[in-house]
Tab-separated table of C-alpha atoms in Angstrom:
chain	number	residue	atom	x	y	z
A	1	MET	CA	22.833	-22.203	22.801
A	2	THR	CA	19.910	-20.092	24.213
A	3	GLY	CA	19.507	-16.409	24.818
A	4	ALA	CA	21.759	-15.182	22.085
A	5	VAL	CA	21.780	-11.431	21.002
A	6	ASP	CA	21.481	-10.614	17.356
A	7	VAL	CA	24.017	-7.734	17.411
A	8	ASN	CA	22.342	-6.811	13.953
A	9	ILE	CA	19.328	-5.761	15.546
A	10	VAL	CA	18.688	-2.041	14.519
A	11	ASP	CA	17.703	0.614	16.945
A	12	TRP	CA	14.981	1.946	15.025
A	13	SER	CA	14.164	4.790	17.287
A	14	ALA	CA	17.827	6.043	16.865
A	15	VAL	CA	17.489	5.838	13.029
A	16	LEU	CA	14.238	7.631	13.157
A	17	SER	CA	15.669	10.419	15.347
A	18	ARG	CA	17.877	11.497	12.128
A	19	VAL	CA	15.001	11.331	9.613
A	20	VAL	CA	12.291	13.970	9.074
A	21	LEU	CA	9.361	12.074	8.195
A	22	VAL	CA	6.966	13.271	5.426
A	23	ASP	CA	4.282	15.380	7.085
A	24	ASP	CA	0.679	14.161	7.219
A	25	ALA	CA	-0.545	16.439	4.560
A	26	ASN	CA	2.008	15.327	2.011
A	27	ARG	CA	2.449	11.759	2.705
A	28	GLN	CA	1.785	9.423	-0.191
A	29	PRO	CA	1.475	5.761	1.177
A	30	ALA	CA	2.130	3.892	-1.967
A	31	VAL	CA	4.887	1.341	-1.149
A	32	PRO	CA	3.308	-2.138	-0.137
A	33	ALA	CA	4.801	-3.824	2.940
A	34	ALA	CA	6.217	-6.328	0.839
A	35	GLU	CA	8.201	-3.922	-1.360
A	36	ALA	CA	9.382	-1.935	1.584
A	37	ARG	CA	10.945	-4.846	3.527
A	38	ALA	CA	12.694	-5.459	0.123
A	39	MET	CA	13.781	-1.930	-0.214
A	40	LEU	CA	15.387	-1.982	3.226
A	41	ARG	CA	16.322	-5.676	3.131
A	42	LEU	CA	14.358	-6.350	6.348
A	43	ALA	CA	12.872	-9.429	7.752
A	44	PRO	CA	9.052	-9.485	8.440
A	45	ASP	CA	9.450	-8.645	12.088
A	46	GLU	CA	12.072	-5.854	11.703
A	47	LEU	CA	9.308	-3.889	9.311
A	48	ASP	CA	6.942	-4.622	12.246
A	49	ARG	CA	9.399	-3.240	14.841
A	50	LEU	CA	10.179	-0.059	12.588
A	51	THR	CA	6.756	0.495	12.318
A	52	ALA	CA	6.077	0.307	16.018
A	53	ALA	CA	8.938	2.659	16.627
A	54	GLY	CA	7.115	5.472	14.568
A	55	LEU	CA	7.238	4.827	10.866
A	56	PRO	CA	3.681	6.031	9.453
A	57	GLY	CA	1.583	4.262	7.033
A	58	ALA	CA	-1.819	3.320	6.034
A	59	GLY	CA	-3.595	0.147	6.254
A	60	SER	CA	-2.592	-2.684	8.513
A	61	GLY	CA	-0.529	-6.097	7.814
A	62	GLU	CA	0.497	-6.871	4.429
A	63	ASP	CA	-2.040	-4.229	3.132
A	64	ARG	CA	-0.076	-1.632	4.892
A	65	ARG	CA	1.500	1.056	2.742
A	66	TYR	CA	4.456	3.396	3.223
A	67	ASP	CA	5.662	6.623	1.750
A	68	PHE	CA	8.774	5.928	-0.766
A	69	ARG	CA	10.605	9.093	0.473
A	70	ASP	CA	10.471	8.003	4.368
A	71	LEU	CA	11.604	4.697	3.205
A	72	TYR	CA	14.462	6.083	1.151
A	73	ASN	CA	15.727	8.227	3.890
A	74	ILE	CA	15.635	5.645	6.530
A	75	GLY	CA	17.519	3.226	4.207
A	76	ILE	CA	20.515	5.807	3.942
A	77	TYR	CA	20.381	6.599	7.786
A	78	THR	CA	20.294	2.975	8.999
A	79	GLY	CA	23.862	2.612	8.169
A	80	ASN	CA	24.378	-1.184	7.965
A	81	GLY	CA	24.894	-1.056	4.370
A	82	LYS	CA	22.042	-3.454	3.334
A	83	SER	CA	19.137	-1.381	2.063
A	84	ARG	CA	19.002	-0.458	-1.633
A	85	PRO	CA	19.109	3.325	-1.113
A	86	GLU	CA	22.457	2.968	0.689
A	87	GLN	CA	23.851	0.699	-1.891
A	88	ALA	CA	22.646	2.749	-4.498
A	89	MET	CA	24.020	6.074	-3.189
A	90	LYS	CA	27.357	4.078	-2.525
A	91	VAL	CA	27.344	3.104	-6.189
A	92	MET	CA	26.813	6.864	-7.142
A	93	MET	CA	29.635	8.185	-4.765
A	94	ARG	CA	32.517	5.682	-5.897
A	95	PHE	CA	34.100	8.598	-7.694
A	96	ALA	CA	35.019	10.299	-4.172
A	97	SER	CA	37.510	7.578	-3.550
A	98	ARG	CA	39.460	8.383	-6.731
A	99	PRO	CA	42.577	10.415	-6.971
A	100	VAL	CA	42.019	14.163	-7.454
A	101	GLU	CA	43.412	14.134	-11.036
A	102	GLU	CA	40.907	11.660	-12.216
A	103	LEU	CA	38.131	13.967	-11.320
A	104	LEU	CA	39.831	16.754	-13.016
A	105	SER	CA	40.634	14.999	-16.246
A	106	ARG	CA	38.599	15.042	-19.537
A	107	ARG	CA	35.913	12.283	-19.828
A	108	ARG	CA	33.212	11.449	-22.352
A	109	TRP	CA	29.722	10.241	-21.514
A	110	THR	CA	26.599	9.255	-23.512
A	111	ILE	CA	23.259	10.611	-22.444
A	112	ARG	CA	19.984	8.870	-23.224
A	113	ILE	CA	16.736	10.053	-22.192
A	114	THR	CA	13.361	8.198	-22.736
A	115	GLY	CA	9.916	9.630	-21.826
A	116	SER	CA	6.619	8.141	-21.704
A	117	CYS	CA	3.203	9.655	-21.261
A	118	ALA	CA	-0.002	7.833	-21.066
A	119	ALA	CA	-2.182	10.757	-22.627
A	120	CYS	CA	0.208	10.878	-25.579
A	121	ARG	CA	-0.105	7.081	-26.061
A	122	ASP	CA	-4.059	7.557	-25.835
A	123	GLY	CA	-3.633	10.022	-29.117
A	124	ASP	CA	-3.582	13.408	-27.412
A	125	ALA	CA	-1.348	15.403	-30.213
A	126	THR	CA	-1.026	18.426	-27.880
A	127	GLY	CA	1.922	17.045	-25.761
A	128	THR	CA	5.251	19.095	-25.855
A	129	TRP	CA	8.511	18.290	-24.417
A	130	GLN	CA	11.132	20.994	-23.063
A	131	VAL	CA	14.509	19.370	-22.627
A	132	GLN	CA	17.515	21.258	-21.238
A	133	VAL	CA	20.551	21.174	-23.257
A	134	PRO	CA	24.198	20.502	-21.779
A	135	VAL	CA	26.176	23.669	-21.646
A	136	ALA	CA	29.959	24.462	-21.736
A	137	SER	CA	31.437	24.290	-18.223
A	138	PRO	CA	34.217	26.817	-16.675
A	139	ALA	CA	36.578	24.077	-17.029
A	140	GLY	CA	36.010	23.404	-20.478
A	141	GLY	CA	33.367	20.866	-20.786
A	142	ARG	CA	31.206	20.655	-23.788
A	143	GLY	CA	28.494	19.041	-25.732
A	144	LEU	CA	29.429	16.804	-28.573
A	145	SER	CA	26.231	15.830	-30.135
A	146	TRP	CA	22.566	16.410	-28.964
A	147	ARG	CA	19.253	15.098	-30.835
A	148	VAL	CA	15.771	15.189	-29.226
A	149	ARG	CA	13.069	13.209	-31.164
A	150	THR	CA	9.547	13.002	-30.186
A	151	ARG	CA	7.203	9.964	-30.834
A	152	SER	CA	5.474	12.050	-33.567
A	153	GLU	CA	8.800	12.149	-35.614
A	154	GLY	CA	9.176	8.278	-36.021
A	155	PRO	CA	7.345	5.050	-36.095
A	156	ALA	CA	4.476	5.137	-33.409
A	157	GLU	CA	4.987	1.630	-32.576
A	158	GLN	CA	8.877	1.766	-32.212
A	159	GLN	CA	9.637	4.930	-30.642
A	160	PRO	CA	9.088	6.443	-27.089
A	161	ASP	CA	7.139	9.562	-26.710
A	162	LEU	CA	10.485	11.131	-26.187
A	163	LEU	CA	13.943	10.052	-26.918
A	164	VAL	CA	17.110	12.186	-26.377
A	165	GLU	CA	20.524	10.926	-27.180
A	166	GLY	CA	23.763	12.896	-26.939
A	167	THR	CA	27.569	12.866	-26.094
A	168	VAL	CA	29.274	15.173	-23.767
A	169	GLU	CA	32.866	15.895	-22.637
A	170	THR	CA	33.387	16.875	-19.202
A	171	ALA	CA	36.555	18.315	-17.263
A	172	GLY	CA	37.163	19.489	-13.772
A	173	VAL	CA	38.650	22.538	-12.461
A	174	LEU	CA	40.563	23.211	-9.183
A	175	HIS	CA	39.674	26.480	-7.476
A	176	ARG	CA	39.701	27.942	-4.153
A	177	ILE	CA	37.292	30.407	-2.692
A	178	VAL	CA	39.217	33.171	-1.644
A	179	SER	CA	36.474	35.738	-0.409
A	180	PRO	CA	36.502	35.763	3.417
A	181	ALA	CA	32.707	36.988	3.127
A	182	ILE	CA	31.685	34.072	0.738
A	183	ARG	CA	33.419	31.433	3.136
A	184	ALA	CA	31.949	32.898	6.191
A	185	VAL	CA	28.408	32.053	4.572
A	186	ILE	CA	29.176	28.725	3.436
A	187	ASP	CA	30.984	27.870	6.833
A	188	GLU	CA	27.807	29.057	8.692
A	189	PHE	CA	25.684	26.833	6.906
A	190	LEU	CA	28.102	23.652	6.756
A	191	GLY	CA	28.527	24.255	10.585
A	192	GLN	CA	24.939	23.386	11.299
A	193	ALA	CA	25.631	19.727	9.827
A	194	PRO	CA	22.489	19.416	7.769
A	195	ARG	CA	21.378	15.948	7.078
A	196	TRP	CA	20.817	15.185	3.347
A	197	HIS	CA	17.134	13.764	2.635
A	198	LEU	CA	15.507	12.771	-0.448
A	199	LEU	CA	12.900	15.437	-1.237
A	200	THR	CA	10.643	16.098	-3.966
A	201	GLN	CA	9.820	19.454	-5.896
A	202	LYS	CA	6.437	19.871	-3.719
A	203	GLN	CA	8.639	19.926	-0.703
A	204	TRP	CA	10.863	22.686	-1.745
A	205	ALA	CA	8.332	25.352	-1.030
A	206	ASP	CA	9.029	24.436	2.578
A	207	ALA	CA	12.616	25.161	2.677
A	208	GLU	CA	12.921	27.307	5.666
A	209	ARG	CA	11.187	24.388	7.595
A	210	PHE	CA	13.666	21.988	6.307
A	211	HIS	CA	16.372	24.234	7.218
A	212	ARG	CA	15.157	24.704	10.707
A	213	LEU	CA	14.820	20.995	11.121
A	214	GLY	CA	18.418	20.581	10.027
A	215	VAL	CA	17.468	18.617	6.810
A	216	THR	CA	18.423	19.704	3.300
A	217	ASP	CA	19.026	18.548	-0.371
A	218	CYS	CA	20.999	19.804	-3.480
A	219	VAL	CA	18.095	22.370	-4.272
A	220	ILE	CA	17.331	23.791	-0.774
A	221	ALA	CA	20.839	23.961	0.177
A	222	ASN	CA	21.778	25.852	-2.730
A	223	LEU	CA	18.631	28.247	-2.926
A	224	TYR	CA	19.421	28.740	0.827
A	225	LEU	CA	23.153	29.788	0.105
A	226	ALA	CA	22.377	31.819	-3.120
A	227	ASP	CA	19.802	34.027	-0.992
A	228	ARG	CA	22.261	34.574	1.710
A	229	LEU	CA	25.158	35.525	-0.802
A	230	ARG	CA	23.117	37.792	-2.705
A	231	ALA	CA	22.069	39.609	0.352
A	232	ILE	CA	25.642	40.529	1.032
A	233	GLY	CA	26.231	41.667	-2.798
A	234	VAL	CA	27.750	38.515	-4.119
A	235	GLU	CA	26.820	37.340	-7.726
A	236	ALA	CA	25.455	33.666	-7.062
A	237	ARG	CA	23.075	31.597	-9.048
A	238	THR	CA	22.071	27.608	-8.711
A	239	ARG	CA	22.861	25.166	-11.522
A	240	CYS	CA	21.484	21.793	-12.294
A	241	GLY	CA	22.705	19.119	-14.344
A	242	TRP	CA	23.233	15.282	-14.585
A	243	MET	CA	25.300	13.111	-12.507
A	244	THR	CA	27.479	10.674	-14.466
A	245	GLY	CA	27.783	7.154	-14.441
A	246	ILE	CA	24.311	6.352	-12.946
A	247	VAL	CA	20.624	6.229	-13.832
A	248	ASP	CA	17.944	8.925	-13.171
A	249	VAL	CA	20.173	11.128	-11.001
A	250	SER	CA	19.956	15.137	-11.357
A	251	HIS	CA	22.197	17.518	-9.170
A	252	GLY	CA	22.114	20.833	-8.347
A	253	TRP	CA	24.992	23.231	-7.103
A	254	LEU	CA	25.856	26.736	-6.590
A	255	GLU	CA	27.991	29.302	-8.767
A	256	VAL	CA	29.420	32.277	-7.164
A	257	ARG	CA	31.472	35.176	-8.373
A	258	ASP	CA	34.688	35.377	-6.235
A	259	GLU	CA	36.406	38.540	-5.394
A	260	ASP	CA	39.357	37.550	-7.855
A	261	GLY	CA	36.643	37.906	-10.409
A	262	ILE	CA	36.377	34.127	-11.295
A	263	LEU	CA	33.074	32.369	-11.423
A	264	LYS	CA	33.433	29.146	-9.086
A	265	ALA	CA	31.285	26.154	-8.393
A	266	VAL	CA	30.452	25.529	-4.791
A	267	ASP	CA	29.090	21.887	-4.007
A	268	VAL	CA	28.246	21.530	-0.217
A	269	ILE	CA	26.015	18.154	-0.724
A	270	LEU	CA	28.364	15.818	-2.655
A	271	PRO	CA	30.962	16.172	0.138
A	272	ALA	CA	28.475	15.753	2.703
A	273	LEU	CA	27.301	12.379	1.064
A	274	ALA	CA	30.876	11.207	0.733
A	275	ARG	CA	31.282	11.857	4.420
A	276	LEU	CA	28.155	9.908	5.254
A	277	LEU	CA	28.719	6.865	2.956
A	278	ASN	CA	32.573	6.725	2.335
A	279	PRO	CA	34.477	8.180	5.356
A	280	CYS	CA	37.855	7.194	3.539
A	281	SER	CA	37.461	9.534	0.531
A	282	GLU	CA	40.074	11.993	1.771
A	283	PRO	CA	41.532	12.917	-1.674
A	284	TYR	CA	38.018	14.142	-2.589
A	285	LEU	CA	37.325	15.834	0.544
A	286	SER	CA	40.612	17.753	0.566
A	287	MET	CA	39.400	19.517	-2.866
A	288	PRO	CA	38.512	23.037	-1.694
A	289	LEU	CA	35.057	24.604	-2.126
A	290	GLY	CA	35.190	26.178	-5.554
A	291	SER	CA	36.120	23.371	-7.675
A	292	LEU	CA	34.094	21.539	-10.075
A	293	ILE	CA	34.493	17.718	-10.949
A	294	ASN	CA	34.103	15.778	-14.128
A	295	ARG	CA	31.423	13.954	-12.686
A	296	VAL	CA	28.627	16.553	-13.060
A	297	ILE	CA	27.259	17.900	-16.577
A	298	PRO	CA	25.692	21.249	-16.416
A	299	ALA	CA	22.710	22.625	-17.966
A	300	ASP	CA	21.588	26.075	-18.528
A	301	CYS	CA	18.940	26.107	-15.819
A	302	ALA	CA	18.600	26.698	-12.107
A	303	ALA	CA	18.862	23.976	-9.342
A	304	ASP	CA	14.950	23.873	-8.922
A	305	GLN	CA	14.104	23.701	-12.431
A	306	ALA	CA	13.485	20.238	-14.097
A	307	LEU	CA	15.685	18.970	-16.591
A	308	VAL	CA	12.716	17.732	-18.625
A	309	VAL	CA	9.072	19.199	-18.757
A	310	HIS	CA	6.142	17.607	-20.363
A	311	LYS	CA	3.076	19.591	-21.183
A	312	HIS	CA	-0.347	19.102	-22.437
A	313	GLY	CA	-1.556	22.628	-23.296
A	314	ILE	CA	-0.498	24.829	-20.522
A	315	GLU	CA	-0.386	22.210	-17.871
A	316	THR	CA	2.594	20.342	-16.640
A	317	VAL	CA	1.723	16.623	-16.466
A	318	ASP	CA	3.743	13.736	-14.884
A	319	CYS	CA	5.257	11.497	-17.109
A	320	ASP	CA	7.878	8.354	-16.930
A	321	LEU	CA	11.253	9.291	-17.636
A	322	LEU	CA	14.565	7.210	-17.783
A	323	THR	CA	17.862	9.056	-17.867
A	324	GLU	CA	21.155	7.147	-18.317
A	325	VAL	CA	24.555	8.710	-18.613
A	326	ARG	CA	27.273	6.076	-19.347
A	327	PRO	CA	31.116	6.630	-19.884
A	328	VAL	CA	32.642	6.570	-23.353
A	329	LEU	CA	35.336	3.830	-23.068
A	330	ASP	CA	37.769	5.369	-25.503
A	331	ARG	CA	38.692	8.643	-23.671
A	332	PRO	CA	39.474	11.779	-25.936
A	333	GLY	CA	43.318	12.828	-26.322
A	334	ALA	CA	44.953	15.656	-24.605
């Protein structure tokens, strides 16, 4: 048969219309073409078509390189379920299809964080680590154990530069925002239907630009909402913590003092991702704003603060971090 049409061909112009690409000044083209194809699960000619449609990079042919953030965001909005970013996010959001009761029950998790720094390995003894500690949640979650150990405290050949091991208990709570003023600010933001993007700390300073472009992440969204709520006299702060059951995912949300005096959590990002990646998650989507689920572990820091900071002297330096949050199979009793 000749002249057959591949119904799986992606309209890359349409995909790119939903993605705000990294601007020229901040683009970091470091992902080789072969890795980009593997990340998006593309045939060689498909990456060529995507590039021709407007995906920027540096170099040509197999030497061409792309920005990881551009590839990740394109993978999310391709919508065919094939890309690694989309598959990873769907794994993270599996909880959204569970009954509400399962998102409120008590759960236990182990946290393991390892850090590696080239300067520390080269013998620079000035390195210090600041690690946020899990805090009790309004729903009654609590830390059960927490140990931070640096390489200087163990056999150098056998220890990572940083090793954190802990066990925490989480619990959800079901609340509703009752203040019309708070709901109006949140509804105004959600009415703009902002699109989630993978953004980095350097991009957070450009929050107003991303807001105008209809793009957000858990940091930009919550900083924006906190500012507007404080402007009308509402006690509001952002919170950062760990997502459970997946590797290397931190998350930020909002806490507000409602007019009934209760401090309540507001998460506008996870429901947006649930709608994007799993439109059948109605039990989770029916949870009113104000609730906290047992899939997040709060720390005592704002959404735009890092959970782990490594410094040499007064300078913050890049390091390799791996964070794993795994369920404890033996759940605690009532």
